[in-house]
Coordinates of N, CA, C and O in Angstrom, one line a residue:
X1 N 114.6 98.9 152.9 CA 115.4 97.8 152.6 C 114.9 96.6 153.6 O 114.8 97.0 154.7
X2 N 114.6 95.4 153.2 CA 114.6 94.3 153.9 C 115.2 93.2 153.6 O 115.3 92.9 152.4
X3 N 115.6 92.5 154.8 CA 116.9 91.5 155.2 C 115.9 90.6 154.7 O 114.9 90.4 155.3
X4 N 116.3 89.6 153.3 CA 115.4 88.7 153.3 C 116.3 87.0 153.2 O 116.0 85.9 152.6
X5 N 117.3 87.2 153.9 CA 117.9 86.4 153.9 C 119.1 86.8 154.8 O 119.5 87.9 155.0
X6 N 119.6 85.6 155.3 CA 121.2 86.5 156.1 C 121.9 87.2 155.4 O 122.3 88.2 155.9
X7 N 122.3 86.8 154.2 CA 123.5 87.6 152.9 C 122.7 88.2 152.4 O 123.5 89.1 151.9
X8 N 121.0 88.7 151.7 CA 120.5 88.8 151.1 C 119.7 90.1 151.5 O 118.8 90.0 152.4
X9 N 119.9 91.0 151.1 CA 118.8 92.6 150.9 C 118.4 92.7 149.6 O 118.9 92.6 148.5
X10 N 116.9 93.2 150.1 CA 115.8 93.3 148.7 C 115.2 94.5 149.0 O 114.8 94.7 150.2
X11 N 115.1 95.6 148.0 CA 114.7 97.1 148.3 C 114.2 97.3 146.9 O 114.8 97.4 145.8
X12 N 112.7 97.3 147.1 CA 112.1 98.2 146.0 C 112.2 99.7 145.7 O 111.7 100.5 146.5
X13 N 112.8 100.2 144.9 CA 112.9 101.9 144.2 C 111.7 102.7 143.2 O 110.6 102.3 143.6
X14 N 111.6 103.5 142.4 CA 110.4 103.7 141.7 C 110.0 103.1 140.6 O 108.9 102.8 140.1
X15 N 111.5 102.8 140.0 CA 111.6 102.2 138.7 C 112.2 100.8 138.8 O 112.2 100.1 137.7
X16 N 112.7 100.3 139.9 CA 113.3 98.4 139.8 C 113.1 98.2 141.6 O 112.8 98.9 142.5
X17 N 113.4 96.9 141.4 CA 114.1 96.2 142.8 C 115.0 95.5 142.8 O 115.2 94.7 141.9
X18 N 115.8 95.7 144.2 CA 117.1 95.9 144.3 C 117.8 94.4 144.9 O 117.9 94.4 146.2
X19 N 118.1 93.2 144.2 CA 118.4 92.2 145.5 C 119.5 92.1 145.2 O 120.0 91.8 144.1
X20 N 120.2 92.2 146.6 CA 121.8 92.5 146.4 C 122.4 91.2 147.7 O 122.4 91.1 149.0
X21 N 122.6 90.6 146.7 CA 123.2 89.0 147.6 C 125.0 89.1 147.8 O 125.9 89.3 147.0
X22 N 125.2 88.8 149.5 CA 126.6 88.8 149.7 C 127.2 88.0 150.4 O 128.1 88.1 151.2
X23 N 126.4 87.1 150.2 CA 127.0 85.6 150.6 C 126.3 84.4 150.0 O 125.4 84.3 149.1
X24 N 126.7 83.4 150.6 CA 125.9 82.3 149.7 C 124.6 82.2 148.8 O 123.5 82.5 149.2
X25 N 124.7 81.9 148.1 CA 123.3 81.6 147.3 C 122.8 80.2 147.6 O 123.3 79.2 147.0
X26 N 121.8 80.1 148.4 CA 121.0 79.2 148.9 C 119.8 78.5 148.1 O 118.9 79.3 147.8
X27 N 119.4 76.9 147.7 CA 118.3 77.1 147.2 C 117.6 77.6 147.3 O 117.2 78.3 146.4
X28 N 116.9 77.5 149.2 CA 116.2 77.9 149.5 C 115.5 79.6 149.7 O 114.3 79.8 149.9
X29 N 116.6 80.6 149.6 CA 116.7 81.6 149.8 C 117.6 82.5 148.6 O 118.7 82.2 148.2
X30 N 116.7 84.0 148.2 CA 115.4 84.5 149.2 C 114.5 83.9 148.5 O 114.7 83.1 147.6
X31 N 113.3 84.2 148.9 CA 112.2 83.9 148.2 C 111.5 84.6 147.1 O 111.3 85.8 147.1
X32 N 111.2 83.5 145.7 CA 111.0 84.4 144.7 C 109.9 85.0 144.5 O 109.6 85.8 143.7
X33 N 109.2 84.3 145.5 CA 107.9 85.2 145.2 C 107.8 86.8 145.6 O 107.5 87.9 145.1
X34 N 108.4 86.4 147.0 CA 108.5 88.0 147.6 C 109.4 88.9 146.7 O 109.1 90.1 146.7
X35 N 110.5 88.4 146.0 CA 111.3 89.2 145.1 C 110.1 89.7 144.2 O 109.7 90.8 144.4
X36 N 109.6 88.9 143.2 CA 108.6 89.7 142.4 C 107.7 90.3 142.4 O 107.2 91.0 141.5
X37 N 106.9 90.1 144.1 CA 106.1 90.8 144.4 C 106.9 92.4 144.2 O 106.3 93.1 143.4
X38 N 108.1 92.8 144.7 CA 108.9 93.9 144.8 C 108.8 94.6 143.5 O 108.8 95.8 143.2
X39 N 108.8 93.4 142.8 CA 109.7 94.3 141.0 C 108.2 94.6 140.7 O 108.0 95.7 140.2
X40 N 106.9 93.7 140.9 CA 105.7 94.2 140.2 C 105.3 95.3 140.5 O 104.4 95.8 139.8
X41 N 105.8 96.1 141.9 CA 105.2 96.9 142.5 C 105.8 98.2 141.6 O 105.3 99.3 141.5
X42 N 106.8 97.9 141.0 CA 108.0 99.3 140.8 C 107.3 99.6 139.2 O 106.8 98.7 138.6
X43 N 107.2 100.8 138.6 CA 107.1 101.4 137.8 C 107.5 100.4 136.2 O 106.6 99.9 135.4
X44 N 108.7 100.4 136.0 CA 109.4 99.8 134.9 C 109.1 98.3 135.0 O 108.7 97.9 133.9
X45 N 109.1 97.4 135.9 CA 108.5 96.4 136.4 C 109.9 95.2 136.2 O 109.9 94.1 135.7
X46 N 111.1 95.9 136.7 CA 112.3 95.5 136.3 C 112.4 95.0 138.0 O 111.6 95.2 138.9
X47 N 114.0 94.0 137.7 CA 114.4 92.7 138.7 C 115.7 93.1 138.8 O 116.4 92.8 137.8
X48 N 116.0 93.6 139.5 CA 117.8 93.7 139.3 C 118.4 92.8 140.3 O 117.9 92.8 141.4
X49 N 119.5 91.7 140.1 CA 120.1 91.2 141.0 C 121.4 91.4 141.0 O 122.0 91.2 139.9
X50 N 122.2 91.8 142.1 CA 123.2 92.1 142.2 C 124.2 91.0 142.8 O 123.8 90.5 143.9
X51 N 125.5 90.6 142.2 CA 125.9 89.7 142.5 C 127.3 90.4 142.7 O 127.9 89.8 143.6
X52 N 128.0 91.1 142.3 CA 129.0 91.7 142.3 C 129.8 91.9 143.5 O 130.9 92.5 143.5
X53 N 129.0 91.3 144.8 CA 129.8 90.8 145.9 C 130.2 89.9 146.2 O 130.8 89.6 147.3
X54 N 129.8 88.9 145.1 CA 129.9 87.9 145.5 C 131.6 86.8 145.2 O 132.3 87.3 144.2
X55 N 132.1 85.9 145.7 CA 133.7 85.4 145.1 C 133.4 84.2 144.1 O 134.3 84.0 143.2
X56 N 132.5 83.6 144.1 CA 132.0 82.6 143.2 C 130.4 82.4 143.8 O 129.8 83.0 144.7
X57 N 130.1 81.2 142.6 CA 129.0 80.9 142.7 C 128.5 79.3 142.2 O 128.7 78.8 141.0
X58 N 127.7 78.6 143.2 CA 127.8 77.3 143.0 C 126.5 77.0 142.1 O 125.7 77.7 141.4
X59 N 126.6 75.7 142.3 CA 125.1 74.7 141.4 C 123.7 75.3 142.0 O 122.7 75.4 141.3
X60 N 123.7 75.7 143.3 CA 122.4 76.3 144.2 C 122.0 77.5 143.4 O 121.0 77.6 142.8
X61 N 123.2 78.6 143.5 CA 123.3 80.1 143.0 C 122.6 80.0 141.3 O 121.8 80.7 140.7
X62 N 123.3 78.8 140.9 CA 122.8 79.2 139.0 C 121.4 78.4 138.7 O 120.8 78.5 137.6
X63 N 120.7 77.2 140.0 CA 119.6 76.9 139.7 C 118.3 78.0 140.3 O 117.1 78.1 140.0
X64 N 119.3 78.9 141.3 CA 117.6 79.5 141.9 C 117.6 80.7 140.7 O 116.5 81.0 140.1
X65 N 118.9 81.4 140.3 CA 119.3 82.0 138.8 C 118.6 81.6 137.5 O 118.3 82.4 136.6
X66 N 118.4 80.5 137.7 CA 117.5 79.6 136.4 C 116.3 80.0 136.4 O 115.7 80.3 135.4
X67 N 115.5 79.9 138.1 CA 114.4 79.6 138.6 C 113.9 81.2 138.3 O 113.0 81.5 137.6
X68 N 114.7 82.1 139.0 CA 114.8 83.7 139.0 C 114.0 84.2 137.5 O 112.9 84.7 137.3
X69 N 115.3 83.9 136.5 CA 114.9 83.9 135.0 C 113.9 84.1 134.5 O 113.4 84.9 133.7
X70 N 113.1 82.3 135.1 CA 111.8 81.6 134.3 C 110.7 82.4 135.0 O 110.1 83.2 134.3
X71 N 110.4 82.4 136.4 CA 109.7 83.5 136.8 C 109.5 84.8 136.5 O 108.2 85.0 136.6
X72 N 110.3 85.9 136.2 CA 110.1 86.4 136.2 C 109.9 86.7 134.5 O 109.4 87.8 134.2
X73 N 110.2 85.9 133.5 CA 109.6 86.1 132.5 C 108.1 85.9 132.3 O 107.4 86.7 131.7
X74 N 107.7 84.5 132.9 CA 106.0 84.6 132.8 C 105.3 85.8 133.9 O 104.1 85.9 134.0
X75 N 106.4 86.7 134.8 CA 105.5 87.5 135.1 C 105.3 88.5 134.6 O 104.3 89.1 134.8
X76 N 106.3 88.9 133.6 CA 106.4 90.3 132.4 C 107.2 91.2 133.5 O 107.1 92.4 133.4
X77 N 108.0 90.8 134.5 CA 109.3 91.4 134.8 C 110.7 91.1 133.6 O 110.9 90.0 133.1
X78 N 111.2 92.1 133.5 CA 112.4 92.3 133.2 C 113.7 92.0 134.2 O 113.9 92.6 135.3
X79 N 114.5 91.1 133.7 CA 115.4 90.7 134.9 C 117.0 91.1 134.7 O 117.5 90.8 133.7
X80 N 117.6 91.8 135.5 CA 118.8 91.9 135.1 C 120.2 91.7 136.2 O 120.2 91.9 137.4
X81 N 121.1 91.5 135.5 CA 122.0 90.4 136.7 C 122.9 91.5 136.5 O 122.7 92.2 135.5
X82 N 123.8 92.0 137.3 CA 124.9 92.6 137.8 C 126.2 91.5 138.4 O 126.2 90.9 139.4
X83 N 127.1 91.4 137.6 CA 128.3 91.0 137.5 C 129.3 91.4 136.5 O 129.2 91.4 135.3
X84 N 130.5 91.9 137.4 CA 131.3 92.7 136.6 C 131.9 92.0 135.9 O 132.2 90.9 136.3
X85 N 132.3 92.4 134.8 CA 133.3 91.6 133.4 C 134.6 91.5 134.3 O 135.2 92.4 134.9
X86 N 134.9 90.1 134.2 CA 136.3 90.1 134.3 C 136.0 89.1 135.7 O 136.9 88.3 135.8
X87 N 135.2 89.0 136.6 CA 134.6 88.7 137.8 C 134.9 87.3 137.8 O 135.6 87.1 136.8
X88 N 134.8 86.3 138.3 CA 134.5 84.8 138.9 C 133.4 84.6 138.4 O 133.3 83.9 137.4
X89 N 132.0 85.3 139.3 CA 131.6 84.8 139.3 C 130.6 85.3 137.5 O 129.5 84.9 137.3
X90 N 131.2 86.1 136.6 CA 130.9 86.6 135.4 C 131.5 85.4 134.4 O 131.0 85.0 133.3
X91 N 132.7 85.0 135.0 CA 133.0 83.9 133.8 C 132.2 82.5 134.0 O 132.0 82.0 132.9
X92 N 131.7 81.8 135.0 CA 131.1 81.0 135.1 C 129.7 81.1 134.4 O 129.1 80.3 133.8
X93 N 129.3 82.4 134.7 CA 127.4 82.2 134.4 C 128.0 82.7 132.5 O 127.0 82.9 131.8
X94 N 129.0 82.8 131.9 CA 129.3 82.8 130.9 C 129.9 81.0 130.5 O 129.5 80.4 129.5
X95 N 130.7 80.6 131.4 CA 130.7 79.4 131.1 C 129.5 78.2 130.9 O 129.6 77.3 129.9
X96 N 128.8 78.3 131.8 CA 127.6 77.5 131.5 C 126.4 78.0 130.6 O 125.3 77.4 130.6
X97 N 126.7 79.2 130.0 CA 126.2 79.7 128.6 C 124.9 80.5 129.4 O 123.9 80.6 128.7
X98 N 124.9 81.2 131.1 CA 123.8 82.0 131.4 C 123.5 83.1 130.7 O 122.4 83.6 130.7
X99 N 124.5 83.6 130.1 CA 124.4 84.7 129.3 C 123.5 84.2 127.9 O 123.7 85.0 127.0
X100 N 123.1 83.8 127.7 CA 122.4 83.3 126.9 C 120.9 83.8 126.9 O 120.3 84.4 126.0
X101 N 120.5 83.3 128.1 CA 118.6 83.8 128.7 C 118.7 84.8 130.0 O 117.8 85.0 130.8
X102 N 120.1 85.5 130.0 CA 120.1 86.5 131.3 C 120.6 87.7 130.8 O 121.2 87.5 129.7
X103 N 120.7 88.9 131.1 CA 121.2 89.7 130.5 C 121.9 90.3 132.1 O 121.5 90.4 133.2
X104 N 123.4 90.6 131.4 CA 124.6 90.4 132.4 C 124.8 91.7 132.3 O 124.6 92.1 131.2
X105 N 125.2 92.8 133.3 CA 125.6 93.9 133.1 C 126.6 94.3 134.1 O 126.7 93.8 135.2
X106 N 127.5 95.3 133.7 CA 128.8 95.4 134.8 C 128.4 95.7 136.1 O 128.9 95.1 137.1
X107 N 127.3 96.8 136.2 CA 127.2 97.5 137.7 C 125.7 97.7 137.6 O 125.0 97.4 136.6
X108 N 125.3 98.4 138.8 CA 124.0 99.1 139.1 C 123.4 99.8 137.8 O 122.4 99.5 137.2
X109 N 124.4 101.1 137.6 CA 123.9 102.4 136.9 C 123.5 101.2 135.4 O 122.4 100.8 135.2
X110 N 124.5 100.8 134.9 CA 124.3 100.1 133.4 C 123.2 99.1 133.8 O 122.7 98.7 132.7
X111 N 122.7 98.6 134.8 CA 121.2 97.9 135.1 C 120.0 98.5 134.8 O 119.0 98.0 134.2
X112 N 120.2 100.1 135.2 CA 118.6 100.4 135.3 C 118.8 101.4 134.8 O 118.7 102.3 135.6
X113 N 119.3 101.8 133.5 CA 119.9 102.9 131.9 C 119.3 101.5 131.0 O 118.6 101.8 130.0
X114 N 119.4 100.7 131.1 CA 120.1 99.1 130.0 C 118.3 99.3 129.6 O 117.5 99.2 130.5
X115 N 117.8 99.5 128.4 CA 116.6 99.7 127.4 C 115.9 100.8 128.1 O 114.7 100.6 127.9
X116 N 116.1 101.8 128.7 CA 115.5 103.1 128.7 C 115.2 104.0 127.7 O 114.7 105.1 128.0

């Protein structure tokens, strides 16, 4: 596991990588490159982001989210967001219609099952 941010852990596994954010979502941070270096390395060549610690989420969190997205589609990663139904921060990225170009899932396990 590595601390790639103060709130922010990134851990590559065989089949995804793991970034599990628990506190602010920063433009600046983490960095997306090093996130996809992670996911390219992994088997499935999947992105999992985990937000489900998080209490909300501002304009910073849903632009580097945007940025997250666009990347890792021209890299031919698979990206998948972790926020539980019913959450803060699940009704927002529904409100601004992220569910649209993100694929939203309750927890971890339904992350990395989700097109197996």
């Amino acid at each position: 596991m590595v601390n790639v941010a103060e709130h922010t852990t990134a851990r590559a596994g065989r089949r995804a990588a793991l970034v599990k954010v628990q506190g602010p979502v920063l433009e600046i941070t983490p960095s997306l490159d090093s996130i996809l270096a992670l996911a390219q390395e992994t088997r499935d060549k999947v992105l999992v982001i985990d937000l489900s610690d998080l209490e909300s989420i501002h304009a910073d969190g849903l632009a580097w989210l945007e940025r997250a997205s666009a990347k890792a589609d021209s890299s031919g990663i698979r990206l998948r967001v972790v926020a539980p139904g019913g959450s803060k921060v699940r009704r927002i990225l529904e409100l601004v219609r992220f569910d649209r170009f993100l694929l939203l899932v309750n927890g971890l396990r339904e992350a990395l099952a989700f097109g197996r």
